[in-house]
Amino acid sequence: MPAGGGEARADQLATLQGLAHERLTSPETAALLARWVDMSTGLPLDGTSAEGGEDEFARALLRETWRDYTKASQLPNDFVMRLGKTCSLAQQAWVEAKRHDDFLAFLPHLTQIVSLKKEEAAYRGTAGTAYDRLLDIYEPNATEAQLTPLFDELKRRLIPLLHRILSSSVKPDEHLLRQQYAAERQLTFGKMVLAAMGYDFDRGRLDVSAHPFTTSLHPTDVRVTTRVSEEDFTGSLFSCIHEGGHGLYDQGLPKAFYGTPLGEAVSLGIHESQSRLWENLVGLSLAFWEHFYPLLQKTFPDQFSGVPLKTFYGAVNLVKPSFIRVDADEVTYNLHILLRFEIERDIMENRVQPEDLPEIWRDKMKAYLGIVPATDREGVLQDVHWSLGAIGYFPTYTLGNLYSVQFFNCAKEDVPDMPKLIAAGNFTPVKIWLNEHIHRWGRTFTANSLVARVTGKPLSLDPFMAYLEAKYGDLYHL
Ligand code: ZN
């Protein structure tokens, strides 16, 4: 779409969203749902289960439609408008505040958003904690009670691993990846990797944007973007792979259920598991580079022709604490989320006030990553989420990382020669396995049921930690 069309498109979208919201929350929808489900709980009126059984899809459709109806009906119109207006102003203020490294300019907006999100939590019922009700918007059924022990354990196990890595005598050469790489060649390479992953360019396309994203209009029209910097080819390539993982999920959703909740992805966490699986477990694996490194050397001969595969592999997997979440490696990434999770939870429970955030941020960075950002731009102001009112969103990134390892372990059990196939450039079994076990089900199962069904176990930190310990133990000779 040409840039000049943005404003009119925003109006069109607002009109469509308004109409869709009106229909979804209409008395007619309520009356139809009430014929089948208890409107206060969403459970079937005949006392049977909302999941499984003979009419699995029908049950899921009722359960998820009731959920969407309930969520959409909880907020009064005037609140939605107030929140929308506040966030739109807050987002503009955030852009400026970040540019000028001026937290105080953003503070009044953040304070307003926090108070509106508390108001929102109150509209959303009385179940669980206020933070639970915000988490549930992004990751259905996720709760503080589930996440707190998970993050506590993460903290207990991840920080010592990081310290062991940092005191290792192995020092990968990070400058290897900081040379000049022509943008066009980067994009050609990224496209080739996307095609190898099974991303269907007849039902998708790749473009360039400042921040990479995936936008899905239908399983037959799923578009991804990447960013490109000539000094850093990994930023572009791994964005391609990451968004490609999101894109494959959306291209794999069931067309027959398009327009219903069952034609949609389960949750943000499950969506992120798909992008992270491809980006980290496939794209950062030695097997992947056994296939692609010779091709990369051909694409950038001046930069890589004399560099052995193992040296390159060590460099792309460099572990180094950094200020910016989106640039973080696999080991430190979740510590960035841990810090945000603790701050959000404490804000919602009034243990922390918005004006204290820069200092709390620095303290937690010091404690978890051992470094302190000199500016708020590289600290509390770095992410857009809170300015959009998205409190409760960050944990879905860590959930995605944990799910991804659990899923991939199962895929490898089902297809034992998976690494060999990947090393030979054959990614089809990975894609097919994900299509089969995750994508084609849409929202038929909740996240917890899907994980239990696919892996035979509930969500756990163990597989993720075992993966990190094995991979980085090897790389850093721990
Ligand atoms: Zn993502």
Coordinates of C-alpha atoms and ligand atoms in Angstrom, one line a residue:
M1 CA 0.0 0.0 0.0
P2 CA 1.4 3.5 -0.8
A3 CA 2.3 5.5 2.3
G4 CA -0.2 8.1 1.4
G5 CA -3.1 5.6 1.8
G6 CA -2.4 5.0 5.5
E7 CA -4.8 7.5 7.0
A8 CA -7.8 6.4 4.8
R9 CA -7.0 2.7 5.4
A10 CA -7.0 3.4 9.2
D11 CA -10.5 4.9 8.8
Q12 CA -11.7 1.9 6.8
L13 CA -10.3 -0.5 9.4
A14 CA -11.9 1.4 12.2
T15 CA -15.3 1.3 10.5
L16 CA -15.0 -2.5 9.8
Q17 CA -13.8 -3.1 13.4
G18 CA -16.7 -1.1 14.7
L19 CA -19.2 -3.1 12.7
A20 CA -17.6 -6.4 13.6
H21 CA -17.6 -5.5 17.3
E22 CA -21.3 -4.5 17.1
R23 CA -22.2 -7.8 15.6
L24 CA -20.2 -9.9 17.9
T25 CA -21.6 -8.2 21.0
S26 CA -25.2 -8.0 19.7
P27 CA -28.1 -9.5 21.6
E28 CA -28.6 -11.9 18.7
T29 CA -25.1 -13.4 19.3
A30 CA -25.9 -13.7 23.0
A31 CA -29.2 -15.4 22.3
L32 CA -27.6 -17.9 20.0
L33 CA -24.8 -18.7 22.4
A34 CA -27.3 -19.0 25.3
R35 CA -29.0 -21.9 23.5
W36 CA -25.9 -24.0 24.0
V37 CA -23.7 -22.6 26.8
D38 CA -24.0 -21.2 30.3
M39 CA -23.3 -17.5 29.6
S40 CA -21.6 -17.0 32.9
T41 CA -19.1 -19.8 32.6
G42 CA -19.0 -20.7 28.9
L43 CA -19.6 -24.4 29.7
P44 CA -22.1 -26.5 27.7
L45 CA -25.6 -26.4 29.1
D46 CA -25.9 -30.2 29.0
G47 CA -23.1 -30.4 31.7
T48 CA -20.6 -32.0 29.3
S49 CA -17.0 -30.8 28.8
A50 CA -16.1 -27.8 26.7
E51 CA -13.2 -29.7 25.2
G52 CA -12.8 -33.0 23.3
G53 CA -15.6 -35.5 22.9
E54 CA -17.4 -36.5 19.7
D55 CA -18.3 -33.0 18.6
E56 CA -14.8 -31.6 19.2
F57 CA -15.0 -28.8 16.7
A58 CA -18.5 -27.7 17.6
R59 CA -17.6 -27.6 21.3
A60 CA -14.4 -25.7 20.6
L61 CA -16.3 -23.3 18.4
L62 CA -18.9 -22.6 21.1
R63 CA -16.2 -22.3 23.8
E64 CA -14.0 -19.9 21.8
T65 CA -16.9 -17.8 20.4
W66 CA -18.2 -17.4 24.0
R67 CA -14.7 -16.3 25.0
D68 CA -14.6 -13.7 22.2
Y69 CA -18.1 -12.5 22.9
T70 CA -17.4 -12.2 26.7
K71 CA -14.1 -10.4 26.2
A72 CA -15.6 -8.0 23.7
S73 CA -18.6 -7.3 25.9
Q74 CA -16.7 -6.6 29.1
L75 CA -15.6 -3.1 28.3
P76 CA -18.0 -0.2 28.1
N77 CA -17.8 1.8 24.9
D78 CA -16.7 5.0 26.6
F79 CA -13.8 3.2 28.2
V80 CA -12.7 1.7 24.9
M81 CA -12.7 5.2 23.4
R82 CA -10.8 6.7 26.4
L83 CA -8.2 4.0 26.3
G84 CA -7.8 4.3 22.5
K85 CA -7.3 8.0 22.7
T86 CA -4.9 7.8 25.6
C87 CA -2.8 5.2 23.9
S88 CA -2.7 7.0 20.6
L89 CA -1.3 10.1 22.4
A90 CA 1.0 8.0 24.6
Q91 CA 2.5 6.3 21.6
Q92 CA 3.4 9.6 20.0
A93 CA 4.8 10.9 23.3
W94 CA 6.8 7.7 23.6
V95 CA 8.4 8.1 20.2
E96 CA 9.5 11.6 21.2
A97 CA 10.5 10.6 24.8
K98 CA 12.7 7.8 23.4
R99 CA 14.3 10.1 20.8
H100 CA 15.2 12.7 23.5
D101 CA 15.9 10.1 26.2
D102 CA 13.3 11.9 28.4
F103 CA 11.4 9.6 30.6
L104 CA 9.7 12.4 32.5
A105 CA 8.0 13.5 29.2
F106 CA 6.5 10.0 28.9
L107 CA 5.6 9.6 32.6
P108 CA 2.2 11.3 32.7
H109 CA 1.1 9.1 29.8
L110 CA 2.4 6.0 31.4
T111 CA 0.7 6.9 34.7
Q112 CA -2.6 7.4 32.8
I113 CA -2.3 4.1 31.0
V114 CA -1.5 2.2 34.2
S115 CA -4.6 3.6 35.9
L116 CA -6.7 2.8 32.8
K117 CA -5.4 -0.8 32.8
K118 CA -6.4 -1.1 36.4
E119 CA -9.8 0.1 35.5
E120 CA -9.9 -2.4 32.6
A121 CA -8.9 -5.3 34.9
A122 CA -11.9 -4.3 37.1
Y123 CA -14.3 -4.5 34.1
R124 CA -12.9 -7.9 33.2
G125 CA -14.4 -9.5 36.2
T126 CA -13.2 -10.7 39.6
A127 CA -11.5 -14.0 38.7
G128 CA -7.8 -14.2 39.7
T129 CA -5.6 -11.1 40.2
A130 CA -5.9 -7.9 38.2
Y131 CA -2.7 -8.8 36.3
D132 CA -4.2 -12.3 35.5
R133 CA -7.1 -10.5 33.7
L134 CA -4.6 -8.6 31.6
L135 CA -2.5 -11.6 30.8
D136 CA -5.6 -13.5 29.7
I137 CA -6.1 -11.0 26.9
Y138 CA -2.8 -12.1 25.2
E139 CA -2.4 -15.6 26.6
P140 CA -5.8 -17.2 27.4
N141 CA -5.8 -18.8 30.8
A142 CA -2.2 -17.8 31.7
T143 CA -2.0 -16.7 35.4
E144 CA 0.4 -15.1 37.8
A145 CA 0.2 -18.3 39.8
Q146 CA 1.5 -20.3 36.8
L147 CA 4.1 -17.7 35.7
T148 CA 5.6 -16.6 39.0
P149 CA 7.2 -20.0 39.8
L150 CA 8.3 -20.4 36.2
F151 CA 10.1 -17.0 36.1
D152 CA 11.5 -17.6 39.6
E153 CA 13.0 -20.9 38.5
L154 CA 14.2 -19.3 35.3
K155 CA 16.0 -16.7 37.4
R156 CA 17.5 -19.3 39.6
R157 CA 18.8 -21.4 36.8
L158 CA 19.6 -19.0 34.0
I159 CA 21.8 -16.5 35.8
P160 CA 24.3 -19.1 36.9
L161 CA 24.4 -20.5 33.4
L162 CA 25.1 -17.0 32.0
H163 CA 27.9 -16.5 34.5
R164 CA 29.5 -19.8 33.5
I165 CA 29.3 -18.8 29.9
L166 CA 30.8 -15.4 30.6
S167 CA 33.7 -16.8 32.5
S168 CA 34.5 -19.3 29.8
S169 CA 37.8 -19.0 27.9
V170 CA 36.0 -19.4 24.6
K171 CA 35.5 -16.0 23.1
P172 CA 33.6 -16.0 19.8
D173 CA 34.6 -13.4 17.2
E174 CA 31.7 -11.0 17.2
H175 CA 33.3 -8.7 14.6
L176 CA 32.9 -11.4 12.0
L177 CA 29.3 -10.4 11.8
R178 CA 29.8 -6.7 11.7
Q179 CA 31.1 -6.0 8.2
Q180 CA 29.4 -4.6 5.1
Y181 CA 26.7 -6.7 3.4
A182 CA 24.9 -5.4 0.4
A183 CA 21.1 -5.1 1.2
E184 CA 20.0 -6.7 -2.1
R185 CA 22.1 -9.8 -1.5
Q186 CA 20.8 -10.1 2.0
L187 CA 17.2 -10.0 0.8
T188 CA 17.9 -12.6 -1.9
F189 CA 19.5 -14.9 0.7
G190 CA 16.5 -14.3 3.1
K191 CA 14.1 -15.2 0.4
M192 CA 15.9 -18.4 -0.4
V193 CA 15.8 -19.4 3.3
L194 CA 12.1 -18.6 3.5
A195 CA 11.4 -20.7 0.4
A196 CA 13.4 -23.6 1.9
M197 CA 11.3 -23.4 5.1
G198 CA 8.2 -24.0 2.9
Y199 CA 6.9 -20.4 3.1
D200 CA 4.6 -20.2 0.1
F201 CA 5.3 -17.1 -2.0
D202 CA 2.1 -17.8 -4.0
R203 CA 0.3 -17.1 -0.8
G204 CA 2.7 -14.6 0.7
R205 CA 5.4 -12.0 0.0
L206 CA 8.5 -10.5 1.7
D207 CA 9.0 -6.7 2.0
V208 CA 11.2 -4.4 4.0
S209 CA 10.0 -2.4 7.0
A210 CA 11.6 -0.6 10.0
H211 CA 10.3 -3.2 12.4
P212 CA 9.7 -6.7 11.1
F213 CA 6.2 -8.1 11.2
T214 CA 3.7 -10.6 9.8
T215 CA 0.3 -9.6 8.6
S216 CA -2.3 -12.2 7.8
L217 CA -5.5 -11.5 5.8
H218 CA -6.3 -15.2 5.1
P219 CA -4.3 -18.4 4.9
T220 CA -3.9 -17.6 1.2
D221 CA -2.5 -14.1 1.9
V222 CA 0.1 -14.0 4.6
R223 CA 2.8 -11.3 4.3
V224 CA 6.1 -10.9 6.1
T225 CA 8.6 -8.1 6.4
T226 CA 12.2 -7.8 7.5
R227 CA 14.5 -5.0 8.3
V228 CA 17.8 -4.5 6.5
S229 CA 21.0 -2.9 7.7
E230 CA 24.1 -3.2 5.6
E231 CA 26.3 -3.5 8.7
D232 CA 24.5 -6.4 10.2
F233 CA 23.2 -9.3 8.0
T234 CA 22.0 -11.4 11.0
G235 CA 19.3 -8.8 11.9
S236 CA 17.7 -9.2 8.5
L237 CA 18.2 -12.9 8.0
F238 CA 16.9 -13.9 11.5
S239 CA 14.0 -11.5 11.1
C240 CA 13.1 -13.3 7.9
I241 CA 13.3 -16.7 9.6
H242 CA 11.3 -15.4 12.7
E243 CA 8.5 -13.8 10.7
G244 CA 8.6 -16.8 8.3
G245 CA 7.8 -19.0 11.3
H246 CA 4.8 -16.8 12.1
G247 CA 3.9 -16.8 8.5
L248 CA 4.0 -20.6 8.2
Y249 CA 1.6 -20.8 11.1
D250 CA -0.9 -18.5 9.5
Q251 CA -0.5 -20.1 6.1
G252 CA -1.2 -23.5 7.8
L253 CA -4.4 -22.4 9.6
P254 CA -7.6 -24.2 8.5
K255 CA -9.2 -22.4 5.6
A256 CA -12.5 -24.2 6.2
F257 CA -12.8 -22.4 9.5
Y258 CA -11.8 -19.0 8.2
G259 CA -14.0 -16.3 9.8
T260 CA -14.5 -18.3 13.0
P261 CA -12.3 -18.5 16.0
L262 CA -11.2 -22.0 14.9
G263 CA -9.5 -20.4 11.9
E264 CA -7.3 -18.4 14.2
A265 CA -4.0 -19.0 16.1
V266 CA -4.3 -20.3 19.7
S267 CA -2.4 -17.5 21.5
L268 CA 0.5 -15.1 21.2
G269 CA 2.7 -17.5 23.1
I270 CA 1.9 -20.4 20.7
H271 CA 2.4 -18.0 17.8
E272 CA 5.8 -17.0 19.2
S273 CA 6.7 -20.7 19.7
Q274 CA 6.5 -21.1 15.9
S275 CA 8.7 -18.1 15.1
R276 CA 11.3 -19.0 17.8
L277 CA 11.4 -22.6 16.8
W278 CA 12.5 -21.7 13.3
E279 CA 14.7 -18.8 14.4
N280 CA 16.5 -20.5 17.2
L281 CA 16.1 -24.2 17.1
V282 CA 16.5 -24.5 13.4
G283 CA 18.2 -21.2 12.2
L284 CA 20.8 -21.1 15.0
S285 CA 21.6 -24.8 14.8
L286 CA 24.8 -26.3 13.4
A287 CA 22.7 -28.5 11.0
F288 CA 21.1 -25.5 9.5
W289 CA 24.4 -23.9 8.7
E290 CA 26.0 -27.1 7.5
H291 CA 23.6 -26.6 4.6
F292 CA 23.4 -22.8 4.3
Y293 CA 26.9 -21.7 5.2
P294 CA 28.5 -22.6 1.8
L295 CA 25.7 -20.7 0.2
L296 CA 26.3 -17.7 2.5
Q297 CA 30.0 -17.9 1.6
K298 CA 29.1 -17.7 -2.0
T299 CA 26.8 -14.8 -1.4
F300 CA 29.4 -12.9 0.7
P301 CA 32.8 -14.3 -0.4
D302 CA 34.8 -11.3 0.8
Q303 CA 33.3 -11.6 4.3
F304 CA 33.2 -15.3 4.8
S305 CA 35.2 -17.3 2.3
G306 CA 38.2 -17.8 4.7
V307 CA 36.1 -18.3 7.8
P308 CA 35.5 -22.0 9.0
L309 CA 31.9 -23.1 9.7
K310 CA 32.6 -23.7 13.4
T311 CA 34.0 -20.1 13.8
F312 CA 31.0 -18.7 12.1
Y313 CA 28.6 -20.9 14.2
G314 CA 30.2 -19.7 17.4
A315 CA 29.8 -16.1 16.3
V316 CA 26.1 -16.3 15.4
N317 CA 25.5 -17.9 18.8
L318 CA 27.5 -15.4 20.8
V319 CA 26.2 -14.9 24.3
K320 CA 26.7 -11.4 25.6
P321 CA 24.5 -9.3 27.9
S322 CA 23.1 -6.3 26.1
F323 CA 20.6 -3.5 26.8
I324 CA 18.2 -4.1 24.0
R325 CA 15.7 -7.0 24.3
V326 CA 15.2 -7.5 20.5
D327 CA 19.0 -7.9 20.0
A328 CA 19.4 -10.4 22.8
D329 CA 20.8 -13.9 22.4
E330 CA 19.0 -17.1 23.3
V331 CA 20.5 -17.3 26.8
T332 CA 19.9 -13.7 27.9
Y333 CA 16.6 -13.0 26.1
N334 CA 14.4 -14.4 28.8
L335 CA 16.1 -12.3 31.5
H336 CA 14.9 -9.2 29.6
I337 CA 11.3 -10.7 29.8
L338 CA 11.7 -11.7 33.5
L339 CA 12.5 -8.1 34.4
R340 CA 9.5 -6.8 32.5
F341 CA 7.2 -9.4 34.0
E342 CA 8.2 -8.5 37.5
I343 CA 7.7 -4.8 36.9
E344 CA 4.3 -5.2 35.3
R345 CA 3.1 -7.5 38.0
D346 CA 4.3 -5.2 40.7
I347 CA 2.8 -2.1 39.0
M348 CA -0.6 -3.8 38.8
E349 CA -0.4 -4.7 42.5
N350 CA 0.6 -1.2 43.5
R351 CA 4.0 -2.3 44.9
V352 CA 5.7 -0.1 42.4
Q353 CA 4.8 3.3 41.0
P354 CA 5.4 4.4 37.3
E355 CA 7.8 7.2 38.4
D356 CA 10.1 4.5 40.0
L357 CA 10.5 2.5 36.8
P358 CA 13.8 3.9 35.4
E359 CA 15.6 3.1 38.7
I360 CA 14.0 -0.3 39.1
W361 CA 14.9 -1.1 35.6
R362 CA 18.6 -0.3 36.2
D363 CA 18.6 -2.3 39.4
K364 CA 17.2 -5.3 37.8
M365 CA 19.4 -5.1 34.7
K366 CA 22.4 -5.0 37.1
A367 CA 21.1 -8.0 39.1
Y368 CA 20.1 -10.2 36.2
L369 CA 22.4 -9.2 33.3
G370 CA 25.2 -7.5 35.1
I371 CA 25.0 -4.3 33.1
V372 CA 23.4 -0.9 33.6
P373 CA 22.1 1.2 30.7
A374 CA 23.4 4.8 30.7
T375 CA 20.2 6.1 29.2
D376 CA 16.5 5.4 29.5
R377 CA 16.4 5.1 25.8
E378 CA 18.3 1.9 26.2
G379 CA 16.4 1.1 29.3
V380 CA 12.8 1.5 30.3
L381 CA 11.9 3.5 27.1
Q382 CA 13.1 0.9 24.6
D383 CA 9.8 -1.0 24.0
V384 CA 6.7 0.3 22.4
H385 CA 4.3 -2.1 24.3
W386 CA 3.4 -0.1 27.4
S387 CA 2.6 3.0 25.3
L388 CA 0.1 0.9 23.4
G389 CA -1.5 -0.2 26.7
A390 CA -0.1 -3.7 26.2
I391 CA 0.6 -4.7 29.9
G392 CA 0.7 -8.5 30.2
Y393 CA 2.0 -9.0 26.7
F394 CA 5.7 -9.6 27.5
P395 CA 5.4 -13.0 29.2
T396 CA 4.1 -14.4 25.9
Y397 CA 7.6 -14.1 24.5
T398 CA 9.1 -16.4 27.2
L399 CA 6.2 -18.8 26.9
G400 CA 6.9 -19.0 23.2
N401 CA 10.5 -19.9 23.9
L402 CA 9.6 -22.6 26.3
Y403 CA 6.9 -24.0 24.1
S404 CA 9.2 -24.0 21.1
V405 CA 11.7 -26.4 22.7
Q406 CA 9.0 -28.7 24.0
F407 CA 7.5 -28.9 20.5
F408 CA 10.8 -29.3 18.7
N409 CA 11.9 -32.1 21.1
C410 CA 8.7 -34.0 20.1
A411 CA 9.2 -33.3 16.4
K412 CA 12.7 -34.8 16.7
E413 CA 11.4 -37.9 18.5
D414 CA 8.8 -38.4 15.7
V415 CA 11.4 -37.8 13.0
P416 CA 14.6 -39.1 14.4
D417 CA 16.8 -38.0 11.5
M418 CA 15.5 -34.4 11.6
P419 CA 19.0 -32.8 12.1
K420 CA 20.4 -34.9 9.3
L421 CA 17.6 -33.8 7.0
I422 CA 18.1 -30.2 8.0
A423 CA 21.8 -30.4 7.3
A424 CA 20.9 -31.7 3.8
G425 CA 18.7 -28.7 3.3
N426 CA 15.4 -30.6 3.6
F427 CA 13.1 -28.6 5.9
T428 CA 9.9 -30.1 4.7
P429 CA 9.6 -32.6 7.6
V430 CA 9.8 -29.7 10.1
K431 CA 7.1 -27.8 8.3
I432 CA 4.8 -30.8 7.8
W433 CA 5.2 -31.8 11.5
L434 CA 4.1 -28.3 12.6
N435 CA 1.3 -28.2 10.1
E436 CA 0.0 -31.5 11.3
H437 CA 0.4 -31.0 15.1
I438 CA -0.2 -27.3 15.6
H439 CA -1.2 -25.2 12.6
R440 CA -4.2 -27.1 11.2
W441 CA -6.0 -27.1 14.6
G442 CA -6.5 -23.3 14.8
R443 CA -8.1 -22.6 18.2
T444 CA -9.6 -26.1 18.6
F445 CA -7.4 -26.6 21.7
T446 CA -6.4 -24.1 24.3
A447 CA -2.6 -23.5 24.7
N448 CA -2.4 -25.8 27.8
S449 CA -4.3 -28.6 26.1
L450 CA -2.3 -28.3 22.9
V451 CA 1.0 -28.6 24.7
A452 CA -0.3 -31.5 26.8
R453 CA -1.7 -33.2 23.7
V454 CA 1.3 -32.7 21.5
T455 CA 4.1 -33.3 24.0
G456 CA 2.3 -35.5 26.6
K457 CA 3.4 -33.0 29.3
P458 CA 2.4 -29.7 30.7
L459 CA 4.5 -26.6 30.1
S460 CA 7.8 -26.9 31.8
L461 CA 11.1 -25.0 32.1
D462 CA 13.2 -28.2 32.1
P463 CA 13.3 -28.9 28.3
F464 CA 14.3 -25.3 27.6
M465 CA 17.1 -25.3 30.2
A466 CA 18.4 -28.7 29.1
Y467 CA 18.5 -27.4 25.5
L468 CA 20.5 -24.3 26.6
E469 CA 22.8 -26.3 28.8
A470 CA 23.6 -28.8 26.1
K471 CA 24.1 -26.4 23.3
Y472 CA 26.0 -23.7 25.1
G473 CA 27.9 -26.2 27.3
D474 CA 29.3 -27.5 24.1
L475 CA 29.9 -24.1 22.5
Y476 CA 31.6 -22.6 25.5
H477 CA 33.3 -25.8 26.8
L478 CA 31.5 -25.6 30.2
Ligands
ZN1 ZN 7.4 -12.9 16.9

